[in-house]
mmCIF file of C-alpha atoms and ligand atoms in Angstrom:
data_model
loop_
_atom_site.group_PDB
_atom_site.id
_atom_site.type_symbol
_atom_site.label_atom_id
_atom_site.label_comp_id
_atom_site.label_asym_id
_atom_site.label_seq_id
_atom_site.Cartn_x
_atom_site.Cartn_y
_atom_site.Cartn_z
ATOM 1 C CA MET A 134 17.127 35.252 16.623
ATOM 2 C CA GLU A 135 14.953 33.351 14.117
ATOM 3 C CA TRP A 136 13.950 29.882 15.244
ATOM 4 C CA VAL A 137 15.359 26.925 13.370
ATOM 5 C CA ASP A 138 12.215 24.822 13.528
ATOM 6 C CA LEU A 139 12.933 21.200 12.636
ATOM 7 C CA ARG A 140 9.697 19.742 14.021
ATOM 8 C CA SER A 141 8.024 19.363 10.634
ATOM 9 C CA ASP A 142 7.906 20.782 7.130
ATOM 10 C CA THR A 143 4.378 21.993 7.935
ATOM 11 C CA VAL A 144 5.779 24.979 9.864
ATOM 12 C CA THR A 145 6.824 26.975 6.786
ATOM 13 C CA ARG A 146 5.340 30.450 6.442
ATOM 14 C CA PRO A 147 4.366 31.938 3.086
ATOM 15 C CA THR A 148 7.151 34.016 1.544
ATOM 16 C CA ALA A 149 6.613 37.654 0.605
ATOM 17 C CA ALA A 150 6.287 36.699 -3.080
ATOM 18 C CA MET A 151 3.740 33.989 -2.227
ATOM 19 C CA ARG A 152 1.719 36.481 -0.168
ATOM 20 C CA ALA A 153 1.750 38.888 -3.119
ATOM 21 C CA ALA A 154 0.456 36.133 -5.400
ATOM 22 C CA MET A 155 -2.320 35.393 -2.904
ATOM 23 C CA LEU A 156 -3.354 39.038 -2.687
ATOM 24 C CA GLY A 157 -3.615 39.325 -6.444
ATOM 25 C CA ALA A 158 -5.643 36.136 -6.965
ATOM 26 C CA GLU A 159 -8.835 36.204 -8.987
ATOM 27 C CA VAL A 160 -11.579 34.529 -6.959
ATOM 28 C CA GLY A 161 -15.151 33.257 -7.181
ATOM 29 C CA ASP A 162 -17.422 30.900 -5.277
ATOM 30 C CA ASP A 163 -15.779 27.480 -5.416
ATOM 31 C CA VAL A 164 -18.899 25.611 -4.266
ATOM 32 C CA TYR A 165 -20.420 26.825 -7.547
ATOM 33 C CA GLY A 166 -17.207 25.749 -9.309
ATOM 34 C CA GLU A 167 -16.585 29.417 -10.127
ATOM 35 C CA ASP A 168 -13.225 30.168 -8.561
ATOM 36 C CA PRO A 169 -10.864 30.520 -11.547
ATOM 37 C CA THR A 170 -7.713 30.179 -9.447
ATOM 38 C CA VAL A 171 -8.955 27.008 -7.750
ATOM 39 C CA ASN A 172 -10.002 25.582 -11.114
ATOM 40 C CA ALA A 173 -6.612 26.387 -12.624
ATOM 41 C CA LEU A 174 -4.746 24.759 -9.732
ATOM 42 C CA GLN A 175 -6.863 21.604 -9.914
ATOM 43 C CA GLN A 176 -6.507 21.262 -13.678
ATOM 44 C CA ARG A 177 -2.820 22.053 -13.675
ATOM 45 C CA LEU A 178 -2.006 19.283 -11.204
ATOM 46 C CA ALA A 179 -4.378 16.866 -12.948
ATOM 47 C CA ASP A 180 -2.594 17.498 -16.263
ATOM 48 C CA GLU A 181 0.849 17.299 -14.723
ATOM 49 C CA LEU A 182 0.155 14.029 -12.901
ATOM 50 C CA GLY A 183 -1.909 12.392 -15.646
ATOM 51 C CA PHE A 184 -5.456 12.512 -14.238
ATOM 52 C CA ASP A 185 -8.816 13.803 -15.503
ATOM 53 C CA ALA A 186 -9.543 16.106 -12.602
ATOM 54 C CA GLY A 187 -8.481 17.463 -9.229
ATOM 55 C CA LEU A 188 -10.149 18.705 -6.067
ATOM 56 C CA PHE A 189 -8.620 21.369 -3.837
ATOM 57 C CA VAL A 190 -9.280 20.616 -0.171
ATOM 58 C CA PRO A 191 -8.247 22.106 3.171
ATOM 59 C CA SER A 192 -5.992 19.302 4.386
ATOM 60 C CA GLY A 193 -4.257 16.069 3.518
ATOM 61 C CA THR A 194 -6.369 14.271 6.082
ATOM 62 C CA GLN A 195 -9.563 15.365 4.348
ATOM 63 C CA SER A 196 -8.108 14.508 0.946
ATOM 64 C CA ASN A 197 -7.299 10.933 2.012
ATOM 65 C CA LEU A 198 -10.706 10.569 3.669
ATOM 66 C CA LEU A 199 -12.573 11.779 0.577
ATOM 67 C CA ALA A 200 -10.520 9.423 -1.589
ATOM 68 C CA LEU A 201 -11.362 6.402 0.552
ATOM 69 C CA MET A 202 -15.036 7.391 0.735
ATOM 70 C CA SER A 203 -15.091 7.742 -3.054
ATOM 71 C CA HIS A 204 -13.502 4.339 -3.653
ATOM 72 C CA CYS A 205 -15.547 2.513 -1.008
ATOM 73 C CA GLU A 206 -19.087 1.938 0.212
ATOM 74 C CA ARG A 207 -20.155 1.266 3.775
ATOM 75 C CA GLY A 208 -18.771 -2.134 4.822
ATOM 76 C CA ASP A 209 -15.867 -2.054 2.389
ATOM 77 C CA GLU A 210 -12.256 -2.288 3.447
ATOM 78 C CA TYR A 211 -8.933 -0.675 2.569
ATOM 79 C CA LEU A 212 -5.515 -2.279 2.927
ATOM 80 C CA VAL A 213 -3.068 0.142 4.481
ATOM 81 C CA GLY A 214 0.325 0.184 6.194
ATOM 82 C CA ALA A 215 0.149 -0.322 9.959
ATOM 83 C CA ASP A 216 2.316 2.802 10.334
ATOM 84 C CA ALA A 217 0.740 4.737 7.473
ATOM 85 C CA HIS A 218 -0.671 8.201 8.020
ATOM 86 C CA THR A 219 -3.998 7.124 6.502
ATOM 87 C CA TYR A 220 -4.335 4.470 9.166
ATOM 88 C CA LYS A 221 -2.588 5.752 12.255
ATOM 89 C CA PHE A 222 -2.566 9.545 12.153
ATOM 90 C CA GLU A 223 -5.991 10.525 10.827
ATOM 91 C CA GLY A 224 -8.123 9.824 13.873
ATOM 92 C CA GLY A 225 -9.593 6.672 12.351
ATOM 93 C CA GLY A 226 -11.568 8.913 9.980
ATOM 94 C CA ALA A 227 -12.276 6.297 7.321
ATOM 95 C CA ALA A 228 -13.862 4.028 9.947
ATOM 96 C CA VAL A 229 -15.472 6.788 12.010
ATOM 97 C CA LEU A 230 -16.905 8.866 9.173
ATOM 98 C CA GLY A 231 -16.854 6.509 6.188
ATOM 99 C CA SER A 232 -17.873 3.149 7.740
ATOM 100 C CA ILE A 233 -14.828 1.748 5.942
ATOM 101 C CA GLN A 234 -12.786 -0.867 7.759
ATOM 102 C CA PRO A 235 -9.009 -0.518 7.709
ATOM 103 C CA GLN A 236 -6.947 -3.690 7.325
ATOM 104 C CA PRO A 237 -3.504 -2.662 8.561
ATOM 105 C CA ILE A 238 -0.518 -4.491 7.060
ATOM 106 C CA VAL A 239 2.842 -4.598 8.833
ATOM 107 C CA GLN A 240 5.274 -2.702 6.626
ATOM 108 C CA ALA A 241 8.809 -3.624 5.598
ATOM 109 C CA ALA A 242 11.599 -1.304 6.792
ATOM 110 C CA ASP A 243 11.432 0.704 3.554
ATOM 111 C CA GLY A 244 7.734 1.403 4.102
ATOM 112 C CA SER A 245 6.471 -0.990 1.448
ATOM 113 C CA LEU A 246 3.614 -3.400 2.120
ATOM 114 C CA PRO A 247 5.000 -6.845 1.183
ATOM 115 C CA LEU A 248 2.966 -8.252 -1.705
ATOM 116 C CA GLU A 249 2.414 -11.615 -0.010
ATOM 117 C CA ARG A 250 0.936 -9.824 3.015
ATOM 118 C CA ILE A 251 -1.333 -7.824 0.727
ATOM 119 C CA GLU A 252 -2.536 -10.985 -1.000
ATOM 120 C CA ALA A 253 -3.022 -12.817 2.299
ATOM 121 C CA ALA A 254 -5.137 -9.931 3.644
ATOM 122 C CA ILE A 255 -7.579 -9.767 0.714
ATOM 123 C CA LYS A 256 -10.875 -11.232 1.936
ATOM 124 C CA PRO A 257 -12.873 -13.853 0.058
ATOM 125 C CA VAL A 258 -16.251 -12.752 -1.281
ATOM 126 C CA ASP A 259 -18.382 -14.062 1.557
ATOM 127 C CA PRO A 260 -20.906 -12.443 3.904
ATOM 128 C CA HIS A 261 -18.531 -12.985 6.843
ATOM 129 C CA PHE A 262 -16.067 -10.458 5.528
ATOM 130 C CA ALA A 263 -15.774 -6.824 4.690
ATOM 131 C CA ARG A 264 -15.284 -6.302 0.943
ATOM 132 C CA THR A 265 -11.649 -5.515 0.201
ATOM 133 C CA ARG A 266 -11.767 -2.614 -2.226
ATOM 134 C CA VAL A 267 -8.636 -0.541 -2.256
ATOM 135 C CA LEU A 268 -4.930 -0.595 -1.529
ATOM 136 C CA ALA A 269 -3.595 2.613 0.018
ATOM 137 C CA LEU A 270 0.140 3.351 -0.155
ATOM 138 C CA GLU A 271 2.183 6.301 1.092
ATOM 139 C CA ASN A 272 5.167 7.909 -0.688
ATOM 140 C CA THR A 273 7.311 9.222 0.842
ATOM 141 C CA TRP A 274 6.729 7.330 4.084
ATOM 142 C CA HIS A 275 8.797 8.673 6.981
ATOM 143 C CA GLY A 276 10.872 10.288 4.260
ATOM 144 C CA ARG A 277 11.506 6.993 2.466
ATOM 145 C CA THR A 278 10.707 6.585 -1.212
ATOM 146 C CA LEU A 279 8.967 3.456 -2.455
ATOM 147 C CA PRO A 280 11.036 1.815 -5.223
ATOM 148 C CA LEU A 281 9.517 2.321 -8.683
ATOM 149 C CA ASP A 282 9.539 -1.403 -9.434
ATOM 150 C CA TYR A 283 7.685 -2.009 -6.165
ATOM 151 C CA LEU A 284 4.985 0.466 -7.261
ATOM 152 C CA GLN A 285 4.562 -1.473 -10.500
ATOM 153 C CA ALA A 286 4.360 -4.805 -8.664
ATOM 154 C CA ALA A 287 1.908 -3.474 -6.053
ATOM 155 C CA HIS A 288 -0.216 -2.050 -8.862
ATOM 156 C CA ASP A 289 -0.239 -5.386 -10.704
ATOM 157 C CA THR A 290 -1.101 -7.314 -7.530
ATOM 158 C CA ALA A 291 -3.943 -4.950 -6.628
ATOM 159 C CA ARG A 292 -5.356 -5.026 -10.154
ATOM 160 C CA ALA A 293 -5.187 -8.829 -10.304
ATOM 161 C CA HIS A 294 -7.604 -8.791 -7.361
ATOM 162 C CA GLY A 295 -9.808 -5.994 -8.705
ATOM 163 C CA LEU A 296 -8.663 -3.451 -6.123
ATOM 164 C CA GLY A 297 -8.423 0.288 -6.611
ATOM 165 C CA LEU A 298 -5.206 2.089 -5.665
ATOM 166 C CA HIS A 299 -4.842 5.260 -3.628
ATOM 167 C CA LEU A 300 -1.593 7.083 -2.943
ATOM 168 C CA ASP A 301 -1.118 9.331 0.058
ATOM 169 C CA GLY A 302 1.414 11.470 -1.758
ATOM 170 C CA ALA A 303 1.607 14.184 0.879
ATOM 171 C CA ARG A 304 5.286 14.434 -0.142
ATOM 172 C CA LEU A 305 4.957 13.110 -3.699
ATOM 173 C CA PHE A 306 7.319 15.766 -5.069
ATOM 174 C CA ASN A 307 10.002 14.878 -2.512
ATOM 175 C CA ALA A 308 9.724 11.290 -3.754
ATOM 176 C CA ALA A 309 9.897 12.339 -7.406
ATOM 177 C CA ILE A 310 12.982 14.485 -6.828
ATOM 178 C CA ALA A 311 14.713 11.776 -4.804
ATOM 179 C CA CYS A 312 13.956 9.145 -7.488
ATOM 180 C CA ASN A 313 14.871 11.604 -10.237
ATOM 181 C CA VAL A 314 11.651 10.997 -12.179
ATOM 182 C CA PRO A 315 8.687 13.237 -13.050
ATOM 183 C CA ALA A 316 5.999 12.957 -10.340
ATOM 184 C CA ARG A 317 3.710 11.509 -12.997
ATOM 185 C CA GLU A 318 5.946 8.435 -13.180
ATOM 186 C CA ILE A 319 4.936 7.661 -9.571
ATOM 187 C CA ALA A 320 1.327 8.828 -9.852
ATOM 188 C CA ARG A 321 0.540 6.704 -12.908
ATOM 189 C CA HIS A 322 0.189 3.534 -10.818
ATOM 190 C CA PHE A 323 -2.765 4.929 -8.863
ATOM 191 C CA ASP A 324 -6.457 5.740 -9.358
ATOM 192 C CA THR A 325 -6.287 8.577 -6.845
ATOM 193 C CA VAL A 326 -3.371 10.598 -5.498
ATOM 194 C CA SER A 327 -3.412 13.122 -2.665
ATOM 195 C CA VAL A 328 -0.717 15.808 -2.704
ATOM 196 C CA CYS A 329 -0.050 18.270 0.145
ATOM 197 C CA LEU A 330 0.830 21.852 -0.768
ATOM 198 C CA SER A 331 1.354 22.746 2.888
ATOM 199 C CA LYS A 332 4.403 20.575 3.611
ATOM 200 C CA GLY A 333 7.760 21.170 1.959
ATOM 201 C CA LEU A 334 6.127 23.103 -0.884
ATOM 202 C CA GLY A 335 5.509 25.887 1.605
ATOM 203 C CA ALA A 336 1.867 26.868 0.991
ATOM 204 C CA PRO A 337 -0.036 27.837 4.144
ATOM 205 C CA VAL A 338 -3.020 25.548 3.530
ATOM 206 C CA GLY A 339 -4.276 22.893 1.197
ATOM 207 C CA SER A 340 -4.041 19.575 -0.567
ATOM 208 C CA VAL A 341 -5.230 18.417 -3.963
ATOM 209 C CA LEU A 342 -6.862 15.060 -4.661
ATOM 210 C CA LEU A 343 -6.446 13.790 -8.229
ATOM 211 C CA GLY A 344 -8.452 11.101 -10.006
ATOM 212 C CA SER A 345 -10.946 10.253 -12.722
ATOM 213 C CA HIS A 346 -13.973 12.480 -13.344
ATOM 214 C CA ALA A 347 -16.180 9.871 -11.663
ATOM 215 C CA LEU A 348 -14.055 9.609 -8.503
ATOM 216 C CA ILE A 349 -13.525 13.368 -8.197
ATOM 217 C CA ASP A 350 -17.273 13.994 -8.622
ATOM 218 C CA LYS A 351 -17.911 11.666 -5.699
ATOM 219 C CA ALA A 352 -15.132 13.294 -3.683
ATOM 220 C CA ARG A 353 -16.607 16.757 -4.327
ATOM 221 C CA ARG A 354 -19.902 15.590 -2.891
ATOM 222 C CA TRP A 355 -18.193 14.112 0.185
ATOM 223 C CA ARG A 356 -16.146 17.290 0.589
ATOM 224 C CA LYS A 357 -19.397 19.237 0.928
ATOM 225 C CA VAL A 358 -20.758 16.657 3.363
ATOM 226 C CA ALA A 359 -17.558 16.921 5.426
ATOM 227 C CA GLY A 360 -17.976 20.686 5.616
ATOM 228 C CA GLY A 361 -15.066 21.308 3.277
ATOM 229 C CA GLY A 362 -16.975 23.180 0.571
ATOM 230 C CA TRP A 363 -15.258 26.537 0.579
ATOM 231 C CA ARG A 364 -15.995 29.745 -1.194
ATOM 232 C CA GLN A 365 -13.377 32.267 -2.400
ATOM 233 C CA ALA A 366 -10.583 29.754 -1.847
ATOM 234 C CA GLY A 367 -8.646 31.168 -4.791
ATOM 235 C CA MET A 368 -6.374 33.132 -2.474
ATOM 236 C CA LEU A 369 -5.220 29.828 -1.006
ATOM 237 C CA ALA A 370 -5.059 28.152 -4.411
ATOM 238 C CA ALA A 371 -2.817 31.016 -5.574
ATOM 239 C CA ALA A 372 -0.370 30.082 -2.833
ATOM 240 C CA GLY A 373 -0.487 26.503 -4.125
ATOM 241 C CA GLN A 374 0.133 27.648 -7.692
ATOM 242 C CA TYR A 375 3.048 29.755 -6.520
ATOM 243 C CA ALA A 376 4.461 26.795 -4.584
ATOM 244 C CA LEU A 377 4.247 24.528 -7.649
ATOM 245 C CA ASP A 378 5.940 27.169 -9.803
ATOM 246 C CA HIS A 379 8.759 28.030 -7.419
ATOM 247 C CA HIS A 380 9.183 25.473 -4.646
ATOM 248 C CA VAL A 381 9.357 22.050 -6.281
ATOM 249 C CA ALA A 382 12.921 21.943 -7.626
ATOM 250 C CA ARG A 383 14.251 23.458 -4.403
ATOM 251 C CA LEU A 384 13.099 20.388 -2.424
ATOM 252 C CA ALA A 385 16.493 19.021 -3.501
ATOM 253 C CA ASP A 386 18.063 21.669 -1.214
ATOM 254 C CA ASP A 387 16.089 20.278 1.731
ATOM 255 C CA HIS A 388 17.344 16.777 0.918
ATOM 256 C CA ARG A 389 20.918 18.020 0.623
ATOM 257 C CA ARG A 390 20.669 19.840 3.959
ATOM 258 C CA ALA A 391 19.196 16.784 5.670
ATOM 259 C CA ALA A 392 22.058 14.641 4.306
ATOM 260 C CA TYR A 393 24.613 17.182 5.505
ATOM 261 C CA LEU A 394 23.033 17.386 8.966
ATOM 262 C CA ALA A 395 23.005 13.578 9.187
ATOM 263 C CA GLY A 396 26.713 13.531 8.347
ATOM 264 C CA ARG A 397 27.467 16.012 11.126
ATOM 265 C CA LEU A 398 25.320 14.206 13.702
ATOM 266 C CA ARG A 399 26.933 10.867 12.832
ATOM 267 C CA GLU A 400 30.238 12.233 14.155
ATOM 268 C CA ILE A 401 28.823 13.013 17.588
ATOM 269 C CA ALA A 402 29.244 10.396 20.327
ATOM 270 C CA GLY A 403 25.887 10.138 22.102
ATOM 271 C CA VAL A 404 23.827 10.601 18.947
ATOM 272 C CA ASP A 405 22.746 7.375 17.252
ATOM 273 C CA LEU A 406 22.013 8.215 13.614
ATOM 274 C CA LEU A 407 19.260 5.837 12.516
ATOM 275 C CA GLY A 408 18.919 7.128 8.980
ATOM 276 C CA GLN A 409 18.334 10.037 6.642
ATOM 277 C CA TYR A 410 15.741 9.908 3.920
ATOM 278 C CA THR A 411 14.818 12.840 1.663
ATOM 279 C CA ASN A 412 14.145 15.770 4.046
ATOM 280 C CA MET A 413 14.108 13.777 7.292
ATOM 281 C CA VAL A 414 16.822 12.730 9.718
ATOM 282 C CA PHE A 415 16.077 10.124 12.395
ATOM 283 C CA ILE A 416 18.204 9.852 15.517
ATOM 284 C CA ASP A 417 18.169 8.259 18.941
ATOM 285 C CA VAL A 418 19.680 9.909 21.968
ATOM 286 C CA PRO A 419 19.855 8.553 25.542
ATOM 287 C CA ALA A 420 16.266 8.795 26.821
ATOM 288 C CA GLY A 421 17.392 10.207 30.178
ATOM 289 C CA ARG A 422 18.903 13.277 28.487
ATOM 290 C CA LEU A 423 16.003 14.139 26.178
ATOM 291 C CA ARG A 424 14.460 16.914 28.293
ATOM 292 C CA GLU A 425 17.836 18.474 28.964
ATOM 293 C CA LEU A 426 18.665 18.320 25.227
ATOM 294 C CA ASP A 427 15.371 20.001 24.375
ATOM 295 C CA VAL A 428 16.130 22.882 26.772
ATOM 296 C CA HIS A 429 19.663 23.225 25.396
ATOM 297 C CA LEU A 430 18.420 23.344 21.789
ATOM 298 C CA ARG A 431 15.692 25.867 22.623
ATOM 299 C CA ASP A 432 18.305 28.095 24.252
ATOM 300 C CA ALA A 433 20.153 27.945 20.917
ATOM 301 C CA GLY A 434 16.947 28.851 19.041
ATOM 302 C CA ILE A 435 16.294 25.338 17.722
ATOM 303 C CA ARG A 436 13.031 23.465 17.971
ATOM 304 C CA ILE A 437 12.627 19.721 17.638
ATOM 305 C CA SER A 438 9.602 17.647 18.500
ATOM 306 C CA ILE A 439 10.012 15.346 21.427
ATOM 307 C CA GLY A 440 7.795 12.442 22.355
ATOM 308 C CA TYR A 441 5.782 12.330 19.147
ATOM 309 C CA LEU A 442 7.585 9.377 17.589
ATOM 310 C CA PRO A 443 9.746 6.874 19.499
ATOM 311 C CA THR A 444 12.811 8.286 17.738
ATOM 312 C CA LEU A 445 13.678 11.927 17.105
ATOM 313 C CA ARG A 446 12.837 13.224 13.652
ATOM 314 C CA LEU A 447 14.476 16.368 12.299
ATOM 315 C CA VAL A 448 12.835 17.785 9.184
ATOM 316 C CA THR A 449 14.350 20.300 6.758
ATOM 317 C CA HIS A 450 12.205 22.695 4.742
ATOM 318 C CA LEU A 451 11.891 26.075 3.065
ATOM 319 C CA ASP A 452 12.485 28.041 6.275
ATOM 320 C CA VAL A 453 15.716 26.239 7.252
ATOM 321 C CA ASP A 454 18.875 27.489 5.534
ATOM 322 C CA ASP A 455 22.520 26.394 5.642
ATOM 323 C CA ALA A 456 23.208 28.626 8.641
ATOM 324 C CA GLY A 457 20.333 27.012 10.539
ATOM 325 C CA ILE A 458 21.767 23.570 9.845
ATOM 326 C CA GLU A 459 25.204 24.705 11.051
ATOM 327 C CA ARG A 460 23.661 26.118 14.203
ATOM 328 C CA THR A 461 21.861 22.821 14.813
ATOM 329 C CA ALA A 462 24.946 20.671 14.278
ATOM 330 C CA ALA A 463 26.973 22.939 16.574
ATOM 331 C CA ALA A 464 24.322 22.858 19.314
ATOM 332 C CA PHE A 465 24.215 19.044 19.266
ATOM 333 C CA ALA A 466 28.024 18.862 19.333
ATOM 334 C CA GLU A 467 28.189 21.277 22.251
ATOM 335 C CA PHE A 468 25.555 19.386 24.232
ATOM 336 C CA PHE A 469 27.099 15.946 23.818
ATOM 337 C CA GLY A 470 30.667 17.297 23.971
ATOM 338 C CA ARG A 471 30.143 18.389 27.556
ATOM 339 C CA GLY A 472 28.998 14.810 28.428
HETATM 340 C C1 LIG B 863 0.745 15.689 6.734
HETATM 341 C C2 LIG B 863 0.355 14.388 6.143
HETATM 342 C C3 LIG B 863 -0.974 14.089 5.863
HETATM 343 C C4 LIG B 863 -2.128 14.964 6.287
HETATM 344 O O1 LIG B 863 -2.066 16.270 5.961
HETATM 345 P P1 LIG B 863 -2.769 17.390 6.868
HETATM 346 O O2 LIG B 863 -2.868 18.524 5.934
HETATM 347 O O3 LIG B 863 -1.864 17.604 8.028
HETATM 348 O O4 LIG B 863 -4.099 16.853 7.269
HETATM 349 C C5 LIG B 863 -1.243 12.886 5.259
HETATM 350 N N1 LIG B 863 -0.284 12.024 4.971
HETATM 351 C C6 LIG B 863 1.008 12.258 5.233
HETATM 352 C C7 LIG B 863 2.033 11.251 4.859
HETATM 353 C C8 LIG B 863 1.375 13.441 5.836
HETATM 354 O O5 LIG B 863 2.657 13.673 6.113
#
């Protein structure tokens, strides 16, 4: 039996067609800027999202780090959601490796950073304070899309104070599909955008950072410093190209399946459905039954992650089909049905 793995959309494995595209990729040494497949991927996303240039990097964490290090100098500060990936889930990299101070901002329920909290957090120009340089947002955040008018307002607020804007767009294309706009319509509010190819898009490895020539030149230097200068990376870039060609529109299927699963779970006494956003379903179950539930689901060939977030998060992706969702709904119903 194939696992139905709902822990994250990072667990997808490259399809046979993606593997074929990787095998056939033209390659060169990317540190010399000579990998044609890497160059094509970078330029394609830059053009699509409205930027000068792109930089292909091993991970979203490195992409966000390079962006912050390119916006900021030592002793600068970035404003970031208190529950944002770039603050909470990246090992403190900006502070540890970039000497950049995070200023976390408590987020509203939809993931936005309230504008008055942003303004209140911006430091005066004074030797006592770090220099506030950049506002970092995340979209989607825990599956939630930031409203387009909020993006405009956050952009205007940041600009009024001379701040740069970075978007952790690990799931930018999920946001674009959910908002029914081209991804560029979201990206245009930012100086830099980081996009993950290894989440719902289904590539095995890689993120792309987009920005101006000046920012991407800086980021390329920091990528080398961080040990991320890679060589014949075109085989990985080919997977990214394949994902962008074939796996963007189908993100809507993941959203549909998540909505369907949420509807089924809502009917089950014992499951508290907290919400469903794009490809993520959040539920609470009685804490005392968590371990037992995990064993029951594993016996049914279903994996969920337990103990990572305070609530349970079920994530749909390329490797979860309608049958997998049915199996999951049935396993939950069986578990809670027997009381
Ligand atoms: C996964 C993720 C990242 C980091 O990507 P990695 O490739 O795992 O380092 C950054 N931001 C968000 C919102 C993510 O979901």
